PDB file of C-alpha atoms and ligand atoms in Angstrom:
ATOM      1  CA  UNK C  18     -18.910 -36.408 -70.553  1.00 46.00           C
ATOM      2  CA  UNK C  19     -20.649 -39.181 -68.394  1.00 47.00           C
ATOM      3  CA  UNK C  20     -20.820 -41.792 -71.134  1.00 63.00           C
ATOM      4  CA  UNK C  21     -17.200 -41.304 -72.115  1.00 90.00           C
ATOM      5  CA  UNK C  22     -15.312 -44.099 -69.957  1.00 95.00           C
ATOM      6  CA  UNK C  23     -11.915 -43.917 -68.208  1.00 96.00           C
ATOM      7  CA  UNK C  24      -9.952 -46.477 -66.570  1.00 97.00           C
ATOM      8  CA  UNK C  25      -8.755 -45.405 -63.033  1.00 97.00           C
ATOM      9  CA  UNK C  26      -5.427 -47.976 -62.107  1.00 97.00           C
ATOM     10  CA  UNK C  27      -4.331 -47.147 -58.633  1.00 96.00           C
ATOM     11  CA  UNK C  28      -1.816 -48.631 -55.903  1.00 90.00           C
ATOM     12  CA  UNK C  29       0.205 -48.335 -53.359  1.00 86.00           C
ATOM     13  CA  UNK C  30       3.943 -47.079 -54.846  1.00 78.00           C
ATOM     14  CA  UNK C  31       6.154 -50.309 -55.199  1.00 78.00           C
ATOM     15  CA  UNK C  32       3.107 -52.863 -56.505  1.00 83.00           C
ATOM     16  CA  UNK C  33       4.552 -52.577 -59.869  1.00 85.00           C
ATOM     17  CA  UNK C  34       1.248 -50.900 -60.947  1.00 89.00           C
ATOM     18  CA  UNK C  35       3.271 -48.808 -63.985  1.00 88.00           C
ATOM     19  CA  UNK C  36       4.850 -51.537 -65.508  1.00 90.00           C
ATOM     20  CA  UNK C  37       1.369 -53.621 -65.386  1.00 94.00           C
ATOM     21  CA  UNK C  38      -0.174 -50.564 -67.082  1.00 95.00           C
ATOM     22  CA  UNK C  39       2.283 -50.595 -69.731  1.00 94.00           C
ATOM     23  CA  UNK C  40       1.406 -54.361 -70.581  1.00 96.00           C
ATOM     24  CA  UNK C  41      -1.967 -53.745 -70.565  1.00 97.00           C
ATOM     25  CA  UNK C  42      -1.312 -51.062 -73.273  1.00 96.00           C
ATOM     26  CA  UNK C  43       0.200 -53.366 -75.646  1.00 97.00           C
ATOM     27  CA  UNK C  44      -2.658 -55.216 -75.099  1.00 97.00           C
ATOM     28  CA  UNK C  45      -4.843 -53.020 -75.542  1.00 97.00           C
ATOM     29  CA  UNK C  46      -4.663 -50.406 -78.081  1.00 95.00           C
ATOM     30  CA  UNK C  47      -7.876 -48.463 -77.379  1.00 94.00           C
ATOM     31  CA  UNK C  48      -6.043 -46.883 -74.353  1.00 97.00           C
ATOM     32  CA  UNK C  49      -4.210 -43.826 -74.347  1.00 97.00           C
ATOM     33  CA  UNK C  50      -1.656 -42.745 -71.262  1.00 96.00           C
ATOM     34  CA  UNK C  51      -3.527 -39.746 -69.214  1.00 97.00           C
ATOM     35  CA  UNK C  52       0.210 -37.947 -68.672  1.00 97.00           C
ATOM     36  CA  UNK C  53       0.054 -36.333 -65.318  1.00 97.00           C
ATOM     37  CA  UNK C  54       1.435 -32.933 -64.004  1.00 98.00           C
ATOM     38  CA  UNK C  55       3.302 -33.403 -60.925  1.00 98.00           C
ATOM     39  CA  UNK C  56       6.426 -31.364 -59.139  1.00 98.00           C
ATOM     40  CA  UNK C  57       8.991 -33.703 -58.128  1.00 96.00           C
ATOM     41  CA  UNK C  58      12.449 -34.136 -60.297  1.00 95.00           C
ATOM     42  CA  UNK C  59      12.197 -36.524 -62.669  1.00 96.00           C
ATOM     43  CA  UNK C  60      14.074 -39.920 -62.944  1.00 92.00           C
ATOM     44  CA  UNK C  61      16.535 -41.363 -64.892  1.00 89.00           C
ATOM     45  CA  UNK C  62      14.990 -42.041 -68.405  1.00 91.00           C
ATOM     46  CA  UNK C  63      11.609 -40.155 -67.147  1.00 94.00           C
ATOM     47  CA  UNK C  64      10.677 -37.331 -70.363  1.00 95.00           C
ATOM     48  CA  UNK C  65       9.088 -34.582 -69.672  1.00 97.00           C
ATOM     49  CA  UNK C  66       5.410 -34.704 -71.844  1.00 96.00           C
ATOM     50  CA  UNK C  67       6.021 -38.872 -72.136  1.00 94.00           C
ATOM     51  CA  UNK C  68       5.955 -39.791 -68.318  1.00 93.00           C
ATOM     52  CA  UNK C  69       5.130 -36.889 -66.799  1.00 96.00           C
ATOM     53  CA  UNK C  70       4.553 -33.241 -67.047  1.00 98.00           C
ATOM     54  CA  UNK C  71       7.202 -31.930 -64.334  1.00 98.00           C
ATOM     55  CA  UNK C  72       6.647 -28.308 -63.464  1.00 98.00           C
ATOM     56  CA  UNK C  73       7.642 -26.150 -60.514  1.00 97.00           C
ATOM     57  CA  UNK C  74       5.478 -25.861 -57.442  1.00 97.00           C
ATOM     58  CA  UNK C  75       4.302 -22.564 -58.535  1.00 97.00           C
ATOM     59  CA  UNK C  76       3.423 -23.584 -62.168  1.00 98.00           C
ATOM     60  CA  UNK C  77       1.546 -26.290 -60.983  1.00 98.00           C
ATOM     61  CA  UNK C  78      -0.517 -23.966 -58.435  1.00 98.00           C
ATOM     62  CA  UNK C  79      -1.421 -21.750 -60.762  1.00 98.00           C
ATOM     63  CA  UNK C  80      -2.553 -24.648 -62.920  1.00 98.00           C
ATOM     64  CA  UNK C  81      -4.419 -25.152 -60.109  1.00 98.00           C
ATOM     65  CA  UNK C  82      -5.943 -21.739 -59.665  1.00 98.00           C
ATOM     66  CA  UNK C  83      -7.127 -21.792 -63.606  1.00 98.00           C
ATOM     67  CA  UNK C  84      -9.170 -25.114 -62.643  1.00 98.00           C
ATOM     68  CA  UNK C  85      -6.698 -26.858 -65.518  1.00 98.00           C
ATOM     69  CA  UNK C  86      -7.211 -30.377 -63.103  1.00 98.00           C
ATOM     70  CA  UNK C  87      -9.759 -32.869 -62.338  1.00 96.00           C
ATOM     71  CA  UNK C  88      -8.280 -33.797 -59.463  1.00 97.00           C
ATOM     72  CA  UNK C  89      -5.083 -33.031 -57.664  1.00 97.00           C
ATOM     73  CA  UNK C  90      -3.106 -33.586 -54.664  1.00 96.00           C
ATOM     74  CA  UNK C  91       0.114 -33.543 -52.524  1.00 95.00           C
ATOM     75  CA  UNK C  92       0.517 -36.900 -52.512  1.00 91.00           C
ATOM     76  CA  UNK C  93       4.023 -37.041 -51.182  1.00 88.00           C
ATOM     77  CA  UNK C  94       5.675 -33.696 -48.966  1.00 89.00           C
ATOM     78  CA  UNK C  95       5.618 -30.717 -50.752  1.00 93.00           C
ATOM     79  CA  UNK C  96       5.373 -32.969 -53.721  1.00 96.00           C
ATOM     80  CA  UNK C  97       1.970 -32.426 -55.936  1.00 98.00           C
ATOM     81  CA  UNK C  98       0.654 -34.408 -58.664  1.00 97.00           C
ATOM     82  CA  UNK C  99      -2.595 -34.021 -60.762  1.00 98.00           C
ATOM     83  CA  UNK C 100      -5.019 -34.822 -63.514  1.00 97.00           C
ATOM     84  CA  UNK C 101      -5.201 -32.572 -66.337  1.00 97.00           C
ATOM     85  CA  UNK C 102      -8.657 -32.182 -68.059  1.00 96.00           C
ATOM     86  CA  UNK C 103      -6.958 -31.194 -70.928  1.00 96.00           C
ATOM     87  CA  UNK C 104      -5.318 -34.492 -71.366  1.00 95.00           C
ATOM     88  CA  UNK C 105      -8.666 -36.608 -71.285  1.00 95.00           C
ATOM     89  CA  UNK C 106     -10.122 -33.647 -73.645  1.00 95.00           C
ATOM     90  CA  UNK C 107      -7.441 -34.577 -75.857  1.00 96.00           C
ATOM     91  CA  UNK C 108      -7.429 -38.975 -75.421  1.00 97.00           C
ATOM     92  CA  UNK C 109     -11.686 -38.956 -76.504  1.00 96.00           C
ATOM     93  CA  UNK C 110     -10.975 -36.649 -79.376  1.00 96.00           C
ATOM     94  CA  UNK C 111      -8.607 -39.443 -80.678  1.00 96.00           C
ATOM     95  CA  UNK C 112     -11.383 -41.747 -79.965  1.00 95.00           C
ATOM     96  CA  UNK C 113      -9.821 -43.549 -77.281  1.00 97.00           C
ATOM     97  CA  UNK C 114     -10.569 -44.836 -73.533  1.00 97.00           C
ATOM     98  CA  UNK C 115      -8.227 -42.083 -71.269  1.00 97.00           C
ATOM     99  CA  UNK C 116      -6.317 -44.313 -68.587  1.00 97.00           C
ATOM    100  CA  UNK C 117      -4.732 -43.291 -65.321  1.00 96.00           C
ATOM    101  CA  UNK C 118      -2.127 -44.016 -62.950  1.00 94.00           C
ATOM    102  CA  UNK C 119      -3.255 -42.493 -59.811  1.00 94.00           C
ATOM    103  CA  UNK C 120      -2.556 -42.439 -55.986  1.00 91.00           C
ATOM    104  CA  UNK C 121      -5.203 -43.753 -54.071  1.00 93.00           C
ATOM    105  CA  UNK C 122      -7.178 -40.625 -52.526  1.00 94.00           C
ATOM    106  CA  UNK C 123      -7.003 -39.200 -56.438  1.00 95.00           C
ATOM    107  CA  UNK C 124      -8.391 -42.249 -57.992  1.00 96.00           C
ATOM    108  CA  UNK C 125     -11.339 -42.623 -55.401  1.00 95.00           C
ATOM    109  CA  UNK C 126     -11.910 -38.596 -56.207  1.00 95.00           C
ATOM    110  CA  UNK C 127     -12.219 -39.415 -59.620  1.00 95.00           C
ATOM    111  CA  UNK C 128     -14.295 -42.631 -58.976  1.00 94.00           C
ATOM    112  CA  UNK C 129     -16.845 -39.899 -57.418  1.00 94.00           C
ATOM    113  CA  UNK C 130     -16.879 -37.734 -60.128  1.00 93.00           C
ATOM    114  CA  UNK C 131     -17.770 -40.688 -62.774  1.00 93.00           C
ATOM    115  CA  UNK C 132     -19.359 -42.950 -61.161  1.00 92.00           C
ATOM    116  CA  UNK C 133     -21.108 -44.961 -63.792  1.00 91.00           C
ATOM    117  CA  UNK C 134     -18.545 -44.564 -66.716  1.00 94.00           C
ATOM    118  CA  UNK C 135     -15.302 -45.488 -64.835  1.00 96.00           C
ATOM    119  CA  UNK C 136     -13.746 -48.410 -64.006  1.00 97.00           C
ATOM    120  CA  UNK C 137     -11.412 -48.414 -61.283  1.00 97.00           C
ATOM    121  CA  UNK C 138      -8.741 -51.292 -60.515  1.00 98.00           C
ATOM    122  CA  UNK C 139      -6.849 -51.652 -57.182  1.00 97.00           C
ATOM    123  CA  UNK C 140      -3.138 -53.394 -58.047  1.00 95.00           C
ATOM    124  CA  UNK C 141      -2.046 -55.129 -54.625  1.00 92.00           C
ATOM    125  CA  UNK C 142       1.691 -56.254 -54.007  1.00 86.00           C
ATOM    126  CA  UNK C 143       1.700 -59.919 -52.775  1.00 85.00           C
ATOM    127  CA  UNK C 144       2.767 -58.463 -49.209  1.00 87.00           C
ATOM    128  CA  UNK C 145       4.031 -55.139 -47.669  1.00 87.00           C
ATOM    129  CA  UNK C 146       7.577 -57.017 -47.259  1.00 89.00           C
ATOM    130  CA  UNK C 147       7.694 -57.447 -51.052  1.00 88.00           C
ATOM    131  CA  UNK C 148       6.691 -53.886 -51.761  1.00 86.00           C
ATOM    132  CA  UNK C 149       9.534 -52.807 -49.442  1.00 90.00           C
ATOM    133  CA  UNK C 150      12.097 -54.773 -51.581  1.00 90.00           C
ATOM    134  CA  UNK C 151      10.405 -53.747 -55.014  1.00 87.00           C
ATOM    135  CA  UNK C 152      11.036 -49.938 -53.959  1.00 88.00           C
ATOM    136  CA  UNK C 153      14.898 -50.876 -52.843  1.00 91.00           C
ATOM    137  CA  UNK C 154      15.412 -52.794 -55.664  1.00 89.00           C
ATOM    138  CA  UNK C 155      13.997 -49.996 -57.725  1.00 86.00           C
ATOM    139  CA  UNK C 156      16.601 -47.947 -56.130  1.00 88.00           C
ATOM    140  CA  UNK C 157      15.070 -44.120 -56.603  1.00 87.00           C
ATOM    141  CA  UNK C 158      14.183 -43.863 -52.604  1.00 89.00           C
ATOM    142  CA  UNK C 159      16.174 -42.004 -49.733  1.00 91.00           C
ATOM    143  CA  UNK C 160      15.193 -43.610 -46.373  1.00 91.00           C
ATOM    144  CA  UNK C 161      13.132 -41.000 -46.045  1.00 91.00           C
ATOM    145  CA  UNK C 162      11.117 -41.215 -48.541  1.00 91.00           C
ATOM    146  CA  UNK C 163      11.121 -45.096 -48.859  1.00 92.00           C
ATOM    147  CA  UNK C 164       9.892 -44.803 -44.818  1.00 92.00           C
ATOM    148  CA  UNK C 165       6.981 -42.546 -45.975  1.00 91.00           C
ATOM    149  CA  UNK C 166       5.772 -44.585 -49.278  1.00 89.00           C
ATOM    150  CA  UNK C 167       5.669 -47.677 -46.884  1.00 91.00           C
ATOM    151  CA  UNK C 168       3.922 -46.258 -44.251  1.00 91.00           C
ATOM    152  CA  UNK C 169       1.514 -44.149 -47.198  1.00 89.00           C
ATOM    153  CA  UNK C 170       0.798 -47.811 -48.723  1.00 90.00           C
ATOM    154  CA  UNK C 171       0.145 -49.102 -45.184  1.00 89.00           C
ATOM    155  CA  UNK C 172      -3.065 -46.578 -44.959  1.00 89.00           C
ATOM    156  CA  UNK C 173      -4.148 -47.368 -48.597  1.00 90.00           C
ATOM    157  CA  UNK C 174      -4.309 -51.303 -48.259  1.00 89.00           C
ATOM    158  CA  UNK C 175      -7.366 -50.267 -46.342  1.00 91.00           C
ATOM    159  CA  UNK C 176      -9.127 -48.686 -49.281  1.00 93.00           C
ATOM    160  CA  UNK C 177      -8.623 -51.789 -51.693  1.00 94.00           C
ATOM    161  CA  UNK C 178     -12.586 -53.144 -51.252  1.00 95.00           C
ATOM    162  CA  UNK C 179     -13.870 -49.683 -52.513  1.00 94.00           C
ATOM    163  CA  UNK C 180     -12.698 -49.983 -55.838  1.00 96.00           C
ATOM    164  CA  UNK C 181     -14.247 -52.242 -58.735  1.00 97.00           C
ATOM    165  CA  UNK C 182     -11.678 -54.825 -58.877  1.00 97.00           C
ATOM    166  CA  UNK C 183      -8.585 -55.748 -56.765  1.00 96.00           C
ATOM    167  CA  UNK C 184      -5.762 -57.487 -58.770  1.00 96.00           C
ATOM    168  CA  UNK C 185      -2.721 -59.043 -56.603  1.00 93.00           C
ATOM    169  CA  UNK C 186       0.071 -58.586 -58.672  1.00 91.00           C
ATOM    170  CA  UNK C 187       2.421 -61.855 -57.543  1.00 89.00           C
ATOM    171  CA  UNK C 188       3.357 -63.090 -61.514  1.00 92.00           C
ATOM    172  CA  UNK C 189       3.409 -60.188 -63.944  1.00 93.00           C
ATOM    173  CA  UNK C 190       1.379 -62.293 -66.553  1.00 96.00           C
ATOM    174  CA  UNK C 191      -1.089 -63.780 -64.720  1.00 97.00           C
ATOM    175  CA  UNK C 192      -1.794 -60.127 -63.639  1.00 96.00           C
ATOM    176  CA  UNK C 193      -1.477 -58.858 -66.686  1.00 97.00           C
ATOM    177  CA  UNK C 194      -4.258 -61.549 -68.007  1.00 97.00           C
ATOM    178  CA  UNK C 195      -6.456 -60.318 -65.320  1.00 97.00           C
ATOM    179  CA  UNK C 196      -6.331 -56.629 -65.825  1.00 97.00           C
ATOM    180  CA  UNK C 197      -6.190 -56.851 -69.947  1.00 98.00           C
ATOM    181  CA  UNK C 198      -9.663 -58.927 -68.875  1.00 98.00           C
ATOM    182  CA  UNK C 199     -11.511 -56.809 -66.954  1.00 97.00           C
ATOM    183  CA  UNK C 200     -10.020 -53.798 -68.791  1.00 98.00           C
ATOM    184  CA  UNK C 201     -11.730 -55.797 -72.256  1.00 97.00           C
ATOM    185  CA  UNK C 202     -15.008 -56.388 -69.974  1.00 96.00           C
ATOM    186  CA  UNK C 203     -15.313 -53.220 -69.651  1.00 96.00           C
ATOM    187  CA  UNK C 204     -14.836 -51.585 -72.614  1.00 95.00           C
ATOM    188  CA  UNK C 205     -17.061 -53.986 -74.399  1.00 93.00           C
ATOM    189  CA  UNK C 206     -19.917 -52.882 -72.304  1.00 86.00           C
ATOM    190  CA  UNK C 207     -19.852 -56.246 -69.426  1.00 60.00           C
ATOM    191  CA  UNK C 208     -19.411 -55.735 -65.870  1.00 55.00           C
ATOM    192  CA  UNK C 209     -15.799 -56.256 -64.273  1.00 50.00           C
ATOM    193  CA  UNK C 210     -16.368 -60.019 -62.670  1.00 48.00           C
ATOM    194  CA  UNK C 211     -15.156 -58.560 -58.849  1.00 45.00           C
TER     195      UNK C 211
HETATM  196  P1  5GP R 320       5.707 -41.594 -58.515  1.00 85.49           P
HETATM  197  O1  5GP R 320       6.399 -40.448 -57.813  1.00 85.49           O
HETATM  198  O2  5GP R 320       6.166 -42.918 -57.987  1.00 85.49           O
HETATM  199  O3  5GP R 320       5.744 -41.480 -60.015  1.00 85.49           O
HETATM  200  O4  5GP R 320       4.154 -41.480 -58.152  1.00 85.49           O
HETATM  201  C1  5GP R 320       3.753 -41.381 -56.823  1.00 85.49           C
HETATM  202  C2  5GP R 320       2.273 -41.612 -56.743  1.00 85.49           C
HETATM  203  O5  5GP R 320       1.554 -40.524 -57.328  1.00 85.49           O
HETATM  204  C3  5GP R 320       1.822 -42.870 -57.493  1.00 85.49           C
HETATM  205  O6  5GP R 320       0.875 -43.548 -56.681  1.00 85.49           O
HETATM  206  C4  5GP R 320       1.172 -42.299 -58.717  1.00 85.49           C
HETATM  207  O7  5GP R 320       0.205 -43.172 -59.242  1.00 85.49           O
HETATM  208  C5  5GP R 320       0.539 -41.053 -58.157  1.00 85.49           C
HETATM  209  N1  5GP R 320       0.112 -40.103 -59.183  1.00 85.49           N
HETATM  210  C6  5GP R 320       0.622 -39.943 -60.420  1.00 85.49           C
HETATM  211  N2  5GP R 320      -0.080 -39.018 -61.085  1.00 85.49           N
HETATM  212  C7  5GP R 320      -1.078 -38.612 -60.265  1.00 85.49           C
HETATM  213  C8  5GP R 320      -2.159 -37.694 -60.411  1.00 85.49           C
HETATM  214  O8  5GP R 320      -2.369 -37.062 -61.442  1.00 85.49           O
HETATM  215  N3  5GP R 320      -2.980 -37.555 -59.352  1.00 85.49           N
HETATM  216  C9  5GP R 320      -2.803 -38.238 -58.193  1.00 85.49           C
HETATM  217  N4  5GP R 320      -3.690 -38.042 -57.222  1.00 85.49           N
HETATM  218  N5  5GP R 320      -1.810 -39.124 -58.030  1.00 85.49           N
HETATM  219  C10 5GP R 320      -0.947 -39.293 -59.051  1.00 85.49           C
END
């Protein structure tokens, strides 16, 4: 499995670090969408199988129990979310590079667990103030829970410098350029440049 490569994206909720991904997909078709399992309700215009797989808490720990994840975690309250081997099983047979959209603890999990076949980009909002307006703009947050994904992003600024490359994302396309970049780099066999 070690020279199969995968493309770990991870942020702090609010950096627009989804939307980036999606750009980079149209840029670059050799990806393919890792869809994770996770327990919360699903949004407006979220599809279950497209965005994620939503399942109950107890579907999702018995998941758990039948080793069906490379790596999971509550990354939120009583809110779980997690990596289903079955999903990169299915993105190599295709022939293509498995990407994901992880929290940060996940993505330096899975960082461990392929070390020399994984890139792993950190997406960085310009400044916590902006990520606090991105996730009230976005409008899907109680106080509550926009309180703890501020205070969650807080602790994972720290973590930025152990990933492969940090990408601020201030303009969409200039970070967009970046990523599709090091993402290309990468999958042509060169090292990512930070
Ligand atoms: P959201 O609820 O905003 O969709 O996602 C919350 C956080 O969970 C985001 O940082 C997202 O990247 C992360 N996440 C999504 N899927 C997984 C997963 O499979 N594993 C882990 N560890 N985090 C995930």
């Amino acid at each position: 499995m070690e020279d199969k490569k995968i493309i770990i994206i991870t942020a702090p909720s609010g950096s627009g670090k989804t939307t980036l991904v999606k750009e980079l997909m149209k840029n670059v078709p050799d990806l393919a969408f890792s869809i994770s399992a996770c327990t919360r309700s699903p949004r407006e215009n979220e599809v279950h199988g497209k965005d994620y797989y939503f399942y109950s808490v107890e579907e999702f720990k018995n998941l758990a129990n039948k080793g069906a994840f490379l790596e999971w975690e509550m990354v939120y309250e009583g809110k779980f979310y997690g990596t289903l081997k079955s999903e990169c099983e299915r993105i190599w047979e295709d022939k293509k590079t498995p990407i994901f959209d992880i929290d940060v603890q996940g993505a330096m999990n899975l960082q461990k667990q392929y070390p020399h076949s994984s890139l792993s980009i950190f997406i960085q909002a310009p400044s916590l103030e902006e990520l606090r307006n991105r996730l009230i703009k976005r409008g899907t947050e109680t106080p509550e829970t926009l309180e703890e994904r501020i205070n969650k992003a807080k602790a994972e600024q720290h973590s930025a410098p152990e990933f492969d490359a940090i990408i601020i994302n201030d303009d969409l396309k200039i970070a967009t350029n970046k990523l599709t970049n090091t993402v290309t780099d990468f999958l042509s066999g060169d090292e990512p440049d930070e």
